[in-house]
Each structure stands twice: as C-alpha cells, then as structure tokens.
XYZ file of C-alpha atoms in Angstrom:
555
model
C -128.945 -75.760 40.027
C -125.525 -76.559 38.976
C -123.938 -79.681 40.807
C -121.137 -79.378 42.911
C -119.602 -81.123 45.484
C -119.823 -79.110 48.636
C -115.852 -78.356 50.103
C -116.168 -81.061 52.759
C -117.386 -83.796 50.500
C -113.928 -83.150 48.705
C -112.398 -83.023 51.385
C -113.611 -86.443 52.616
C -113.504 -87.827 48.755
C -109.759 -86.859 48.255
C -108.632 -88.175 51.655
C -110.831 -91.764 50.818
C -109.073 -91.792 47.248
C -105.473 -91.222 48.727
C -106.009 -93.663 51.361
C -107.024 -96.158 48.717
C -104.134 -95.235 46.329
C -101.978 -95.773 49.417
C -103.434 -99.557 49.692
C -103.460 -100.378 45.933
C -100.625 -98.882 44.809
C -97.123 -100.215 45.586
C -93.829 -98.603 47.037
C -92.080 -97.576 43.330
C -89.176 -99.024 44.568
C -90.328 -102.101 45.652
C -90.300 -104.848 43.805
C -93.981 -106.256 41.686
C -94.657 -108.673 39.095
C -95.393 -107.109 35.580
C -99.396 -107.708 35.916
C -99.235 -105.667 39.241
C -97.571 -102.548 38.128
C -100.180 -102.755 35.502
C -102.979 -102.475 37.745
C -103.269 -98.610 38.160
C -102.314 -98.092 34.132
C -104.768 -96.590 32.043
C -104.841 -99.618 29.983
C -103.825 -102.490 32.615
C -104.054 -105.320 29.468
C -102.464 -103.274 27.001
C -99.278 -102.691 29.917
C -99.300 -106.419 30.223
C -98.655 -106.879 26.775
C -95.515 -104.384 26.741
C -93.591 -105.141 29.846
C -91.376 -107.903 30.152
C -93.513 -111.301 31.292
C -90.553 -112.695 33.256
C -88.653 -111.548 36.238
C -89.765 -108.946 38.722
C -89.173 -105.452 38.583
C -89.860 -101.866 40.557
C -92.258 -99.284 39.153
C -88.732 -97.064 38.497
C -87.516 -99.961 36.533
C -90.709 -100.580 34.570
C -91.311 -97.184 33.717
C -87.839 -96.545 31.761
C -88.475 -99.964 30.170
C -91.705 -98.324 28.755
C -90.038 -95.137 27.686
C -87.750 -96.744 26.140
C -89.629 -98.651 23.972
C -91.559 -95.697 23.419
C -88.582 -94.116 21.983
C -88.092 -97.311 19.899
C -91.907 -97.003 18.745
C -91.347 -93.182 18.007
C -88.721 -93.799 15.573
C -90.407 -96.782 13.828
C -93.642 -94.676 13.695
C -91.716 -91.606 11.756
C -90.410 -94.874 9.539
C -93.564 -95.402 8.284
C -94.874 -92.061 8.065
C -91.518 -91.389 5.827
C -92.023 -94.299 3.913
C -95.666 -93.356 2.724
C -94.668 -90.001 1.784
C -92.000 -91.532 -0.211
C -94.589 -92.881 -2.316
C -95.552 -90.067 -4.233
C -98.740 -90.684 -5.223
C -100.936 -89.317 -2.505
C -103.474 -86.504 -2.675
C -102.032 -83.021 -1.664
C -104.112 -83.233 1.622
C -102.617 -86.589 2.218
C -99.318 -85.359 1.991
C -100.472 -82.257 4.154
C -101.531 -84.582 6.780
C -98.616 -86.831 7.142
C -96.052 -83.598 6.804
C -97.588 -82.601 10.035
C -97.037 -86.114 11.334
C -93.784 -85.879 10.295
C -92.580 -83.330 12.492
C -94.867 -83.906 15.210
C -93.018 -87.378 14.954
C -89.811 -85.773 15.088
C -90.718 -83.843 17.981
C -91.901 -86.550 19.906
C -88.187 -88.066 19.360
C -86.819 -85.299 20.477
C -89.025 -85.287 23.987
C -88.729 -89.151 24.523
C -84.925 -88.932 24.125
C -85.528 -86.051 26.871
C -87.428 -87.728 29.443
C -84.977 -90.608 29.268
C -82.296 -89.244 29.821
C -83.681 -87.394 33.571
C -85.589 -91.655 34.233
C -82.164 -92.949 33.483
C -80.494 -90.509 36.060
C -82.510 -90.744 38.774
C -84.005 -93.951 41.065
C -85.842 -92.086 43.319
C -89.003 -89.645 43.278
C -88.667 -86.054 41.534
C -89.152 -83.220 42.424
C -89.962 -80.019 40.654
C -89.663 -78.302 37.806
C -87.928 -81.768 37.340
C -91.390 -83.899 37.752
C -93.140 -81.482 35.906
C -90.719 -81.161 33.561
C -90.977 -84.689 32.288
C -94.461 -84.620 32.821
C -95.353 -81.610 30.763
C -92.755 -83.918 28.058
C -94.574 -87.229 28.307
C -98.059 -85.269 28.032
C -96.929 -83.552 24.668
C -96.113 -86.632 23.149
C -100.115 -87.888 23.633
C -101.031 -84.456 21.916
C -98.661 -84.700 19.407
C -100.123 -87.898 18.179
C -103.337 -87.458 18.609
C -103.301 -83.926 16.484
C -101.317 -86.600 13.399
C -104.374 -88.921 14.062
C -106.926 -85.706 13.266
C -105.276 -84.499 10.625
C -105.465 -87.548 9.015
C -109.066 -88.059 9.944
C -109.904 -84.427 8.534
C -108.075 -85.548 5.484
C -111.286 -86.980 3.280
C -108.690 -88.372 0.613
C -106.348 -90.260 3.306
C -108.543 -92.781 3.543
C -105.429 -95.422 2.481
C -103.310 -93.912 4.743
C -105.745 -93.505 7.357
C -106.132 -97.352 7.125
C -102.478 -98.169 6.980
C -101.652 -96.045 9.830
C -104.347 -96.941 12.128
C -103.172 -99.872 14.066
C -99.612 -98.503 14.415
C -100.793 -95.386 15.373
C -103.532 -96.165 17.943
C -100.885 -98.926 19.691
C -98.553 -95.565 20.069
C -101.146 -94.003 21.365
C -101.649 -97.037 24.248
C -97.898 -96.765 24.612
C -97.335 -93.143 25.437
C -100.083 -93.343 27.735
C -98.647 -95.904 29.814
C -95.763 -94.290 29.879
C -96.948 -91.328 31.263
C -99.200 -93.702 33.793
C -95.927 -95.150 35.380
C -93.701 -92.431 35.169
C -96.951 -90.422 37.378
C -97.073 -93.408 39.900
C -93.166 -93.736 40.115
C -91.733 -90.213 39.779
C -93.973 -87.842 40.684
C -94.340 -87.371 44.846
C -97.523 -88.814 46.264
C -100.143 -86.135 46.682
C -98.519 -83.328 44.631
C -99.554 -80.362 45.182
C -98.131 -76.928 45.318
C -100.053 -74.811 47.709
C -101.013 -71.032 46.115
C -98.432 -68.526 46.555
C -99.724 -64.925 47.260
C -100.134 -62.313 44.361
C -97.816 -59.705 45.870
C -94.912 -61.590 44.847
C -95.851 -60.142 41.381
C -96.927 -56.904 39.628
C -100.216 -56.162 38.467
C -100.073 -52.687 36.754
C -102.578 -50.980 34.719
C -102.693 -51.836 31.243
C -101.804 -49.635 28.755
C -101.972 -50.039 24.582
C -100.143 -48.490 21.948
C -96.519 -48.191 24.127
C -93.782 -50.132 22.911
C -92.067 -52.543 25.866
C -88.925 -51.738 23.847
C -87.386 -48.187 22.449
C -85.934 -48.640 19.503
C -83.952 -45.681 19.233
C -81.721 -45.968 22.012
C -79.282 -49.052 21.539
C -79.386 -49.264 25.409
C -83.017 -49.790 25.888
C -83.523 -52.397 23.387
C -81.847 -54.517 26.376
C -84.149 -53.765 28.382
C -88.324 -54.049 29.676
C -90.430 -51.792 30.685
C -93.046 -53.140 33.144
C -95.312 -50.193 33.203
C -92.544 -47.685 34.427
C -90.711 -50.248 36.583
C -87.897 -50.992 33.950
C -86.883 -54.338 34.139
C -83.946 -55.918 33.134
C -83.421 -58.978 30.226
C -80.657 -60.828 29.187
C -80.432 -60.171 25.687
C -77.742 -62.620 23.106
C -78.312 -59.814 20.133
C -80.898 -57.715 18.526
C -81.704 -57.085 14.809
C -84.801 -55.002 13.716
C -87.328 -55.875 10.757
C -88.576 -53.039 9.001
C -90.682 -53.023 5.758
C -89.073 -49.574 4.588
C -85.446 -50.952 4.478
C -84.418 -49.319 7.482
C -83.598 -52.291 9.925
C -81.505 -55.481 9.348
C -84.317 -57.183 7.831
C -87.655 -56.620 5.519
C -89.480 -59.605 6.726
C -90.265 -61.878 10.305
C -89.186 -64.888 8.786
C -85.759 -63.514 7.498
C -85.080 -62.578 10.903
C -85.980 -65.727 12.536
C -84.124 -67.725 10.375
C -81.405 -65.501 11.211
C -81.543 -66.298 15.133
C -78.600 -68.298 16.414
C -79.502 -71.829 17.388
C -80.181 -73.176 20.889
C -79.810 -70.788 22.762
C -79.781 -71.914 26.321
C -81.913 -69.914 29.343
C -78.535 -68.607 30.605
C -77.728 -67.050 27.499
C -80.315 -64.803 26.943
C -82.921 -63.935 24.537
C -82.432 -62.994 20.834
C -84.460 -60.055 20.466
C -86.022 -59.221 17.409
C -87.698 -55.840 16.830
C -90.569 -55.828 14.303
C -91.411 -52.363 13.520
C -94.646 -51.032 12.582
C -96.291 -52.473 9.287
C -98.599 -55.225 8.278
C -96.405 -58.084 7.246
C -98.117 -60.542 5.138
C -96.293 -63.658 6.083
C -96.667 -66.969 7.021
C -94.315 -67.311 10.076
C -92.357 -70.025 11.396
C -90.092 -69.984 14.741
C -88.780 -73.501 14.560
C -87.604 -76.185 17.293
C -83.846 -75.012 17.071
C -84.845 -71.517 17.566
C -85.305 -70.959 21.581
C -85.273 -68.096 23.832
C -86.399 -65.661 20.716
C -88.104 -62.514 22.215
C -90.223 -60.470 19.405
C -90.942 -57.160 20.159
C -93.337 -55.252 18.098
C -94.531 -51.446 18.274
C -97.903 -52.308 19.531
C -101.827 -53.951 19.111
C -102.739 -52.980 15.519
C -99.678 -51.245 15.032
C -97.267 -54.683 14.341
C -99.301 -56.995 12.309
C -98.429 -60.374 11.104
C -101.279 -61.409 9.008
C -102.242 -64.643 6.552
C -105.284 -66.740 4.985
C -104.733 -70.142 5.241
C -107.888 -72.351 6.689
C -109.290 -75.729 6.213
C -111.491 -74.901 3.355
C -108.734 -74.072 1.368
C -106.576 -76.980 1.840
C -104.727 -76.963 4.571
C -104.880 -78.871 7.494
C -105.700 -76.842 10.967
C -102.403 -77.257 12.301
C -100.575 -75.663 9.059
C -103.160 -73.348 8.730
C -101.660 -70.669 11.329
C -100.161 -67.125 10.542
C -97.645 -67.611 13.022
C -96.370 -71.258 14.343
C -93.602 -71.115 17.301
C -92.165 -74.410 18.371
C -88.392 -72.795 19.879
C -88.585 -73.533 23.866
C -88.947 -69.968 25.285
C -90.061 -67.675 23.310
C -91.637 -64.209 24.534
C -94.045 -61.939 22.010
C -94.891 -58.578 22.881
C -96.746 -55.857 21.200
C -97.874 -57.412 18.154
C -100.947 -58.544 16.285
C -101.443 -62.161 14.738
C -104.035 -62.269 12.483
C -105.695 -64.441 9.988
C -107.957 -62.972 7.233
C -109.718 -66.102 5.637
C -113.158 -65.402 7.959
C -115.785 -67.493 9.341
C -116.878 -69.320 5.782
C -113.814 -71.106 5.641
C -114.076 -72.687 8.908
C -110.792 -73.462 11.392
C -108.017 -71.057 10.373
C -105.710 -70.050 12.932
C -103.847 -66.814 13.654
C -101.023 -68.159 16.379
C -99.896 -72.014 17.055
C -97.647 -72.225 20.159
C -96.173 -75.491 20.792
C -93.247 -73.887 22.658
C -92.239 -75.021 25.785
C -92.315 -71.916 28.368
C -93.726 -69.489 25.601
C -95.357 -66.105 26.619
C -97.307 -63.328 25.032
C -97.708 -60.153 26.300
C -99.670 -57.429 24.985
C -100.619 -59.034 22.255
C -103.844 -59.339 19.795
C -105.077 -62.645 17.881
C -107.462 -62.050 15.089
C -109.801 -64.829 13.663
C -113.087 -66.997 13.402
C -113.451 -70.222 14.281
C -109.854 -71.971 15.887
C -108.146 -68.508 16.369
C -105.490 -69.373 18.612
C -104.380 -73.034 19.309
C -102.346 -73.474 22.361
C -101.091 -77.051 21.013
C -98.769 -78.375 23.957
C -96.510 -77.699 26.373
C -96.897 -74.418 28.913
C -97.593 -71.021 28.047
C -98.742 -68.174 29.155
C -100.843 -65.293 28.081
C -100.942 -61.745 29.988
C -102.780 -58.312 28.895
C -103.931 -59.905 25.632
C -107.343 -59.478 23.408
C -108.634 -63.182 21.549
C -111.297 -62.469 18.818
C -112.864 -65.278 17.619
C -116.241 -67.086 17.291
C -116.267 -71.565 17.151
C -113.883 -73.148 19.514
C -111.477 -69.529 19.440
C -109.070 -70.774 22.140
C -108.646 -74.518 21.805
C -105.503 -77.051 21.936
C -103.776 -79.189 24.814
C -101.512 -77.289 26.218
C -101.162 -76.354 29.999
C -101.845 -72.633 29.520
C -102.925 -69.617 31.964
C -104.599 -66.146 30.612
C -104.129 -63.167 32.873
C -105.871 -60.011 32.360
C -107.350 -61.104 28.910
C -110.092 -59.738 27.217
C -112.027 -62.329 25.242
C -113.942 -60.439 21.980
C -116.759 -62.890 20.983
C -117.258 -62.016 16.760
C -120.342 -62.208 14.905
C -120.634 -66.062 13.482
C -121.973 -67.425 10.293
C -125.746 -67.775 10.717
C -126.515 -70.904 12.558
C -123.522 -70.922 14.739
C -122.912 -70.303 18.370
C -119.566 -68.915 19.388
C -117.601 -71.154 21.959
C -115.046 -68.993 23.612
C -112.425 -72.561 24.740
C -112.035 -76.274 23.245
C -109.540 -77.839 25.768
C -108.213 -81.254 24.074
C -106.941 -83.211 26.902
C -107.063 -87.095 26.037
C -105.534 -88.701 29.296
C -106.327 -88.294 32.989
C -102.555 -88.214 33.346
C -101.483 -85.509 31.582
C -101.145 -81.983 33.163
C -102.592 -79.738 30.974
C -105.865 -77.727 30.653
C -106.720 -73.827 30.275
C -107.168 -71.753 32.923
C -108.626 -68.005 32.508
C -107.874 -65.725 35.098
C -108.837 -62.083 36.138
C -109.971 -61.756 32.511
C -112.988 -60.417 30.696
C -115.365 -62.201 28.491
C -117.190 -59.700 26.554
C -119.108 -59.373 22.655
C -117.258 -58.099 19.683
C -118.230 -54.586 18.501
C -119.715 -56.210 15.297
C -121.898 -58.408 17.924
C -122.369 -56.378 19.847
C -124.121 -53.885 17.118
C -126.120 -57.368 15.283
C -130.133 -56.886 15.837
C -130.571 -59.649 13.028
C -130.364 -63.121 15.047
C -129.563 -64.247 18.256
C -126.134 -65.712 19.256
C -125.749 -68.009 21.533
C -122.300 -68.012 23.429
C -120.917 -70.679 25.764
C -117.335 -70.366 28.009
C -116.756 -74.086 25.946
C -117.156 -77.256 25.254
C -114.812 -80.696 25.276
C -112.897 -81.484 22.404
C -111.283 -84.682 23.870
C -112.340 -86.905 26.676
C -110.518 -85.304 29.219
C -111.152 -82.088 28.741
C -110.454 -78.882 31.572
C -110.958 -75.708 31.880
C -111.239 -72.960 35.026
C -113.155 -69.900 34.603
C -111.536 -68.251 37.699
C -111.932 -64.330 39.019
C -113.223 -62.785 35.648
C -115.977 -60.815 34.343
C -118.534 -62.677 32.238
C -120.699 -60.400 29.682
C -124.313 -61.238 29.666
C -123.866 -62.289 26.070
C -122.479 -66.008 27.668
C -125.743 -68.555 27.875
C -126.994 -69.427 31.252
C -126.260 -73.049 30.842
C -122.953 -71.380 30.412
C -121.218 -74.933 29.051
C -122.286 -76.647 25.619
C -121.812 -80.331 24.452
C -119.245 -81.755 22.078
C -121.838 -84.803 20.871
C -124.790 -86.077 22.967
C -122.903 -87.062 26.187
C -119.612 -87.263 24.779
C -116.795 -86.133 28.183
C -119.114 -85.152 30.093
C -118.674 -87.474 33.095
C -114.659 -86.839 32.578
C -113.846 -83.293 31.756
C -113.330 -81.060 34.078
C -115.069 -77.451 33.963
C -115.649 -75.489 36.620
C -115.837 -71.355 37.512
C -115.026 -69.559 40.551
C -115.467 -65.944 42.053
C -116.719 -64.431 38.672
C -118.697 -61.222 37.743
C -120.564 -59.678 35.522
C -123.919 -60.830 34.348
C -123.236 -63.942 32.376
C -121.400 -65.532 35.784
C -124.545 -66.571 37.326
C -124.395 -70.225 37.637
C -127.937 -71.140 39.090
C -128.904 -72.301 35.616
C -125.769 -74.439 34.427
C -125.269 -77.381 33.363
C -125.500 -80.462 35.704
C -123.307 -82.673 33.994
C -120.602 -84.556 36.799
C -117.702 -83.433 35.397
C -118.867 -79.043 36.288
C -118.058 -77.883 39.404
C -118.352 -74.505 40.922
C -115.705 -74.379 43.357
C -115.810 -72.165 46.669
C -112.346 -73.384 48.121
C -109.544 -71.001 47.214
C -107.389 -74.241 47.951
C -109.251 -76.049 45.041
C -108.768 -72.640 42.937
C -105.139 -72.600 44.050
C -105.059 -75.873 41.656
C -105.240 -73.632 38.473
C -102.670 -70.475 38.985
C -100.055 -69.703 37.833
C -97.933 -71.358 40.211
C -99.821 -74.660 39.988
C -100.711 -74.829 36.326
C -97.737 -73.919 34.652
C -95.122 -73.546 37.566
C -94.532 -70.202 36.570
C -92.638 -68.844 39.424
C -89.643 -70.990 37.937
C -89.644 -69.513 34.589
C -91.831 -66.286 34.237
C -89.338 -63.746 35.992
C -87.016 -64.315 33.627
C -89.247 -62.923 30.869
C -89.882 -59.500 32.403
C -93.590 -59.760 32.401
C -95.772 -59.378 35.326
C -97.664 -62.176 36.200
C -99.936 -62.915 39.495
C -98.484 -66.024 40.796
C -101.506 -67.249 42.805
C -105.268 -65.953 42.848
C -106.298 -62.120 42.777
C-alpha cells in the first residue's frame, strides 16, 4: 500500500508546524541579532557568515542586505566566468559549458537587480503577484546556477574549470538560497495560501487539430483569437508572417524574431508572428529583450521547427534545444518543435522555456530522452502532445499541463521511459510540475513493439527537492504499478514531493506504489487546490491576457 497521510493527520501536522513557526520565528519587523534570523535559514552557519556580526537588525533589513550582496556575488561570479573564457585555450565543451554560464549569469543579474528594487520599496509583507513575483525571481536564480554547475559537470574536459569554479560557485549557491530563505520568512504572508477558484471562471472547449487560432488572410483577424468559436480579443503591437516560399515578410523564425521590437511591456501588446506552413530547419532563439512575442503557426505537423543537436554530439543539454525562449511572455500556438537526433544520442531537446509567463497552446514537442525542458520561471501548457522516452518533461520551472496528452516512444533497449524529472533544489523555491486533466498514454511505435518489455514510470527526482502532482488524468496501463522510479538508491526520496489524485485509467491504481515518505496520494481537494492553476502559477493574473482557455482550479 502506498503511504499517505490520512486528511486529518495533515490537518493536525500543518496546524502543529504553524504553531511552531509562530514560536520560533520572529515578527520580520522586529528587531534580532544576526545568529537569530539565521535560525530558520537553510544553512543557519553559512547565514552567520554573510550578515553583518554587529548591530541588530529586522528580518526586512537582513534580507535586502543578503540580496544585495547577492547582486554583488552575481556580478563577480560572471567576472570569473568571463575571465576563463578569455583564456582561449579551453576544450570546445569547456567553452560550451561556461557560454551557458555566461548568460545564465547575466540573467541572474538581471533578476537580482529585479527583486531589489520591489525589497528596497517596500518594509512591510507582500502581497501577490508581488510575493510571488519575487519569489518565482529569487527561485530562478538557484536554477540558473545549478543548470551552470551541470553543465560543467557533464563537461568531461572541464575538469580545470570545474575545479576553479567550484568554491565560488557552490558559496553562490549558499547565497541565493538564503536569500530566498529570508525574503520567504520576511515578505511572503504567514500561511500563504490561495484557496482554489472554481473552473467555470474559464473555458474548457473541445479540442480540435489542424485549425489555425489565427486567419491569415484577413488583416483583421490576425488581431484576433479564436477560442474554439468564441473569438477572443488580443492586443497585438504588429504582425509580420514567415513563409518559406517568399510570400510573407520573412523566410525564416529567427529573421523574424530578431526583427521583434524590444521590451515590449504587457500593456503594449503582443508582436505576433505568423509562421506559415513548412518544416523550418532552424535552430531558434527568442532572446531576453524579446517579450510579449506571440507565434502563431498553421497547426500540429503542419508548422514545424525542427533541429539535431544532443549531448552526444557536443553540445551541452541546455544548448541542445530546437527552440530556446527566454523573452517574458511569450505565447506559441499551432506549431511543432521537434528534434531529430533520436534516442542514441541521449538528452536532446526540442523546446527550452525559461520565459517568465510563457504559454503554449496547441502545440507538439517531438523527441527522446529530455524533450522538453521547462527550465525556470512559470509556464503553462494547454491542449498539447509531449513525445518522448528518459526524463521527456524535466526542468525547474513552476509549470501546469492542461489537457495534455503524454506519447510515451519506444526507448533504446535497456531503458525505461520516465514521463517527468522535476529539478527543484531548495524547499523554498515555488516551483514543481503539475499535470492536470491530461492523458498519459504509449506511442504508436510502443504501442505496436512485441520485442521487449518497457517499463514506464510518471518520474523520478532529478534534484533533492523534487515535485510533481499527477492530478485528474487518465493513466494508460503501460505506467508501472510502483508508478514512481528512483534517481540513485535513496537519493530525494524523503524530500520530494510526488503525489496523484482523482486519476483514471488503468495505470492510476496506486495500491502497489511506492512507499517512500515523500509520495502521497491526496484525497483533499484543498491539498489538490495547492497545484492549479491558480496556486501554482497564479494564472488568473496573467493567463486572460493570452486568449487561451485555461481551468483555473480543479476539473
């Protein structure tokens, strides 16, 4: 039998844990001594070591003090990281490594120069999107420097810069995570929680392949969204079309992107950018600068951006993707990502979203192993298929599926397919997968293999932290009975967090899954309420604006 706690021995545990909180941890306005803010920290010796020994402070005061020198840190780490690419003398998957450091670096500069500026505003609690805002910042940052770390790990011929980089890197690691530990215990309200809104705020319409959101023959409807006959307004900046015959303003995605004004603010509406049918063999970029970009294609299988990169051919996972979006706010609808290199070369990814508030609707990703890495931030996926086989949906983002369909391929001999590999690293950060009202099903080519058996689990934890919510879908028989499978002997599984609730289908059974602590099966639709769309991603602040239909709360 899988172990759970039972609702009321939550109920009692959360109530003990906020009454202790409530004893331990101090007013964050009143003032403490150093070594007592540090208590609560994640690392109470390391915090010790950063904030000021002398005087007395409040946990408001402490915590911009740590983001600030976080910000300090930041720009001394990219320093380095410059400075040993300077060299030139490094192996090209050296240099691979540390370019990805480089901007992850960059962007972490970019988000601590963020979150100061709301700390330094404010002396008093947040509330939301603010708190989450800063959050969802501050939680980045870990990810950001923990995906440099692996790259440079994965990196065989780093080893020099692997050594050089280690101390620096794992004392920025301590840093952010304080930082994140005080601004939680200082800005963000005591017992947060938002309680599940009801789904009829929201459409759920039949889905429907192969009809383009967008007309592109009538000027007037490129401006606007059609939500499954309910047409649907969107604020649009401009509109070019790529088309491989000559006929739009562009021949490829990337010409088009790079042709997107800069910065566009949420007021200003998107830049839409119509990709007509064709297979565009491209390796696509939508960088930081480029926000509120909507990409409309003419449908699954129809638009296809498409690549090769992967591991075994020299490139690290995170540059490895067909398509990479980092511009806050972008929407993709009606299109393919694909990547062609197969299982033999191990992780290649089709789509890397590390865009804040990014959504994909309609949409196909095509791979093996590491198909489609939600890196950071929030996102949101509706209506979409996944194919893959090891680890298919993994990254750190804090990311919701609705009405997904999850194709399980046929693996190299020897493997098992793992449908999620959720990467969260700290207990403070507010991220983790949740897959909702979904389907979990086998390939075609699986489907049809009589040769071997494959075994299929709903995941397993990439980083210590790891969640994941298996929440009102159907699971195909093809998914194991133990239904969960280990990273390394008992690596995360006393912290992650997995757990399933109201599922179908013959592989939901959970009589025979694993009884590590960290599963759960919940049977509270107040614990379930945790993982929505509301909760997870605070969707009901941002999602509208995108035209696309989203549940807000449970089914």
């Amino acid at each position: 039998m899988a172990a759970y706690h039972p609702a009321a021995t939550l109920s009692f545990l959360l109530v003990l844990s906020l009454f202790l909180l409530a004893r331990s941890d101090p007013a964050p306005s009143t003032p403490v001594p150093p070594s007592t803010a540090c208590n609560d920290t994640t690392d109470p010796t390391f915090c010790r070591s950063v904030l000021p020994a002398n005087g007395t402070g409040n946990l408001y005061t402490y915590g911009r003090f740590s983001a600030a020198k976080s910000l300090s840190n930041a720009n001394r780490f990219l320093g380095l990281v410059n400075r040993y690419l300077a060299r030139g003398s490094l192996s090209d998957a050296a240099v691979a490594a540390l370019q990805d450091c480089q901007l992850l670096s960059g962007l972490n500069i970019d988000f601590l120069s963020a979150a100061g500026a709301t700390l330094n505003t404010t002396k008093s609690t947040l509330l939301d999107p603010q708190a989450e805002d800063v959050q969802t910042l501050l939680s980045a940052i870990l990810t950001n420097q923990q995906t440099c770390a692996d790259g440079l790990q994965a990196a065989a011929s780093a080893w020099s810069v692997r050594s050089g980089l280690a101390v620096p890197m794992a004392n920025s690691t301590k840093l952010y995570s304080i930082s994140l530990s005080l601004f939680t215990r200082a800005w963000v309200p005591r017992g947060k929680g938002r309680k599940p809104r009801p789904a009829s705020s929201s459409t759920k319409p039949p889905r429907q392949r192969g009809r383009g959101l967008f007309d592109a023959t009538d000027d007037e409807m490129v401006r606007r969204m059609a939500l499954e006959g309910a047409a649907a307004a969107v604020s649009v900046a401009g509109a070019v079309t790529v088309d491989q015959s000559g006929a739009g303003n562009y021949t490829t995605v990337g010409d088009a992107v790079a042709a997107a004004p800069s910065n566009l603010g949420a007021s200003s509406g998107y830049f839409v950018i119509h990709v007509a049918a064709g297979v565009y063999e491209e390796n696509v970029v939508v960088p930081k600068n480029k926000k509120y970009v909507m990409m409309v294609g003419d449908g699954i299988g129809q638009t296809v951006i498409t690549g090769n990169r992967s591991v075994v051919d020299g490139w690290t996972t995170f540059n490895s993707a067909t398509f990479a979006v980092l511009g806050q706010g972008f929407v993709a609808v009606n299109m393919t990502f694909r990547n062609t290199a197969g299982p033999a070369k191990h992780q290649a990814v089709a789509l890397r979203s590390g865009a804040d508030l990014s959504t994909f609707y309609q949409c196909s990703f095509e791979g093996y192993q590491d198909t489609l890495y939600t890196h950071s931030l929030r996102q949101f996926y509706r209506a979409c298929d996944v194919y893959g086989t090891v680890d298919y949906v993994f990254g750190n983002a804090a990311v919701v599926f609705q009405d997904c369909t999850l194709y399980n391929r046929l693996p190299m001999a020897g493997q098992s397919n793992t449908v999620t590999a959720q990467g969260r690293s700290d207990p403070n950060q507010n991220t983790g997968t949740t897959i909702q009202g979904c389907s979990i099903v086998a390939a075609p080519e699986l489907a049809a293999n009589t040769a071997f058996a494959t075994a299929t689990y709903l995941g397993r934890p990439w980083k210590m932290y790891s969640r994941t919510v298996i929440m009102q879908s159907d699971v195909a028989g093809l998914v194991d009975p133990a239904g969960w499978m280990p990273w390394s002997g008992d690596f995360a599984l006393s912290t992650l967090y997995y757990a399933e609730y109201d599922n179908s289908g013959a592989g939901s059974d959970t009589s025979r899954r694993v009884n590590w602590p960290g599963y759960h099966v919940l049977n509270s639709t107040v614990d379930a309420g945790n993982f929505t769309v509301a909760n997870m991603v605070l969707g009901d602040f941002w999602l509208p604006q995108t035209g696309v239909p989203f549940t807000i709360g449970l089914n």
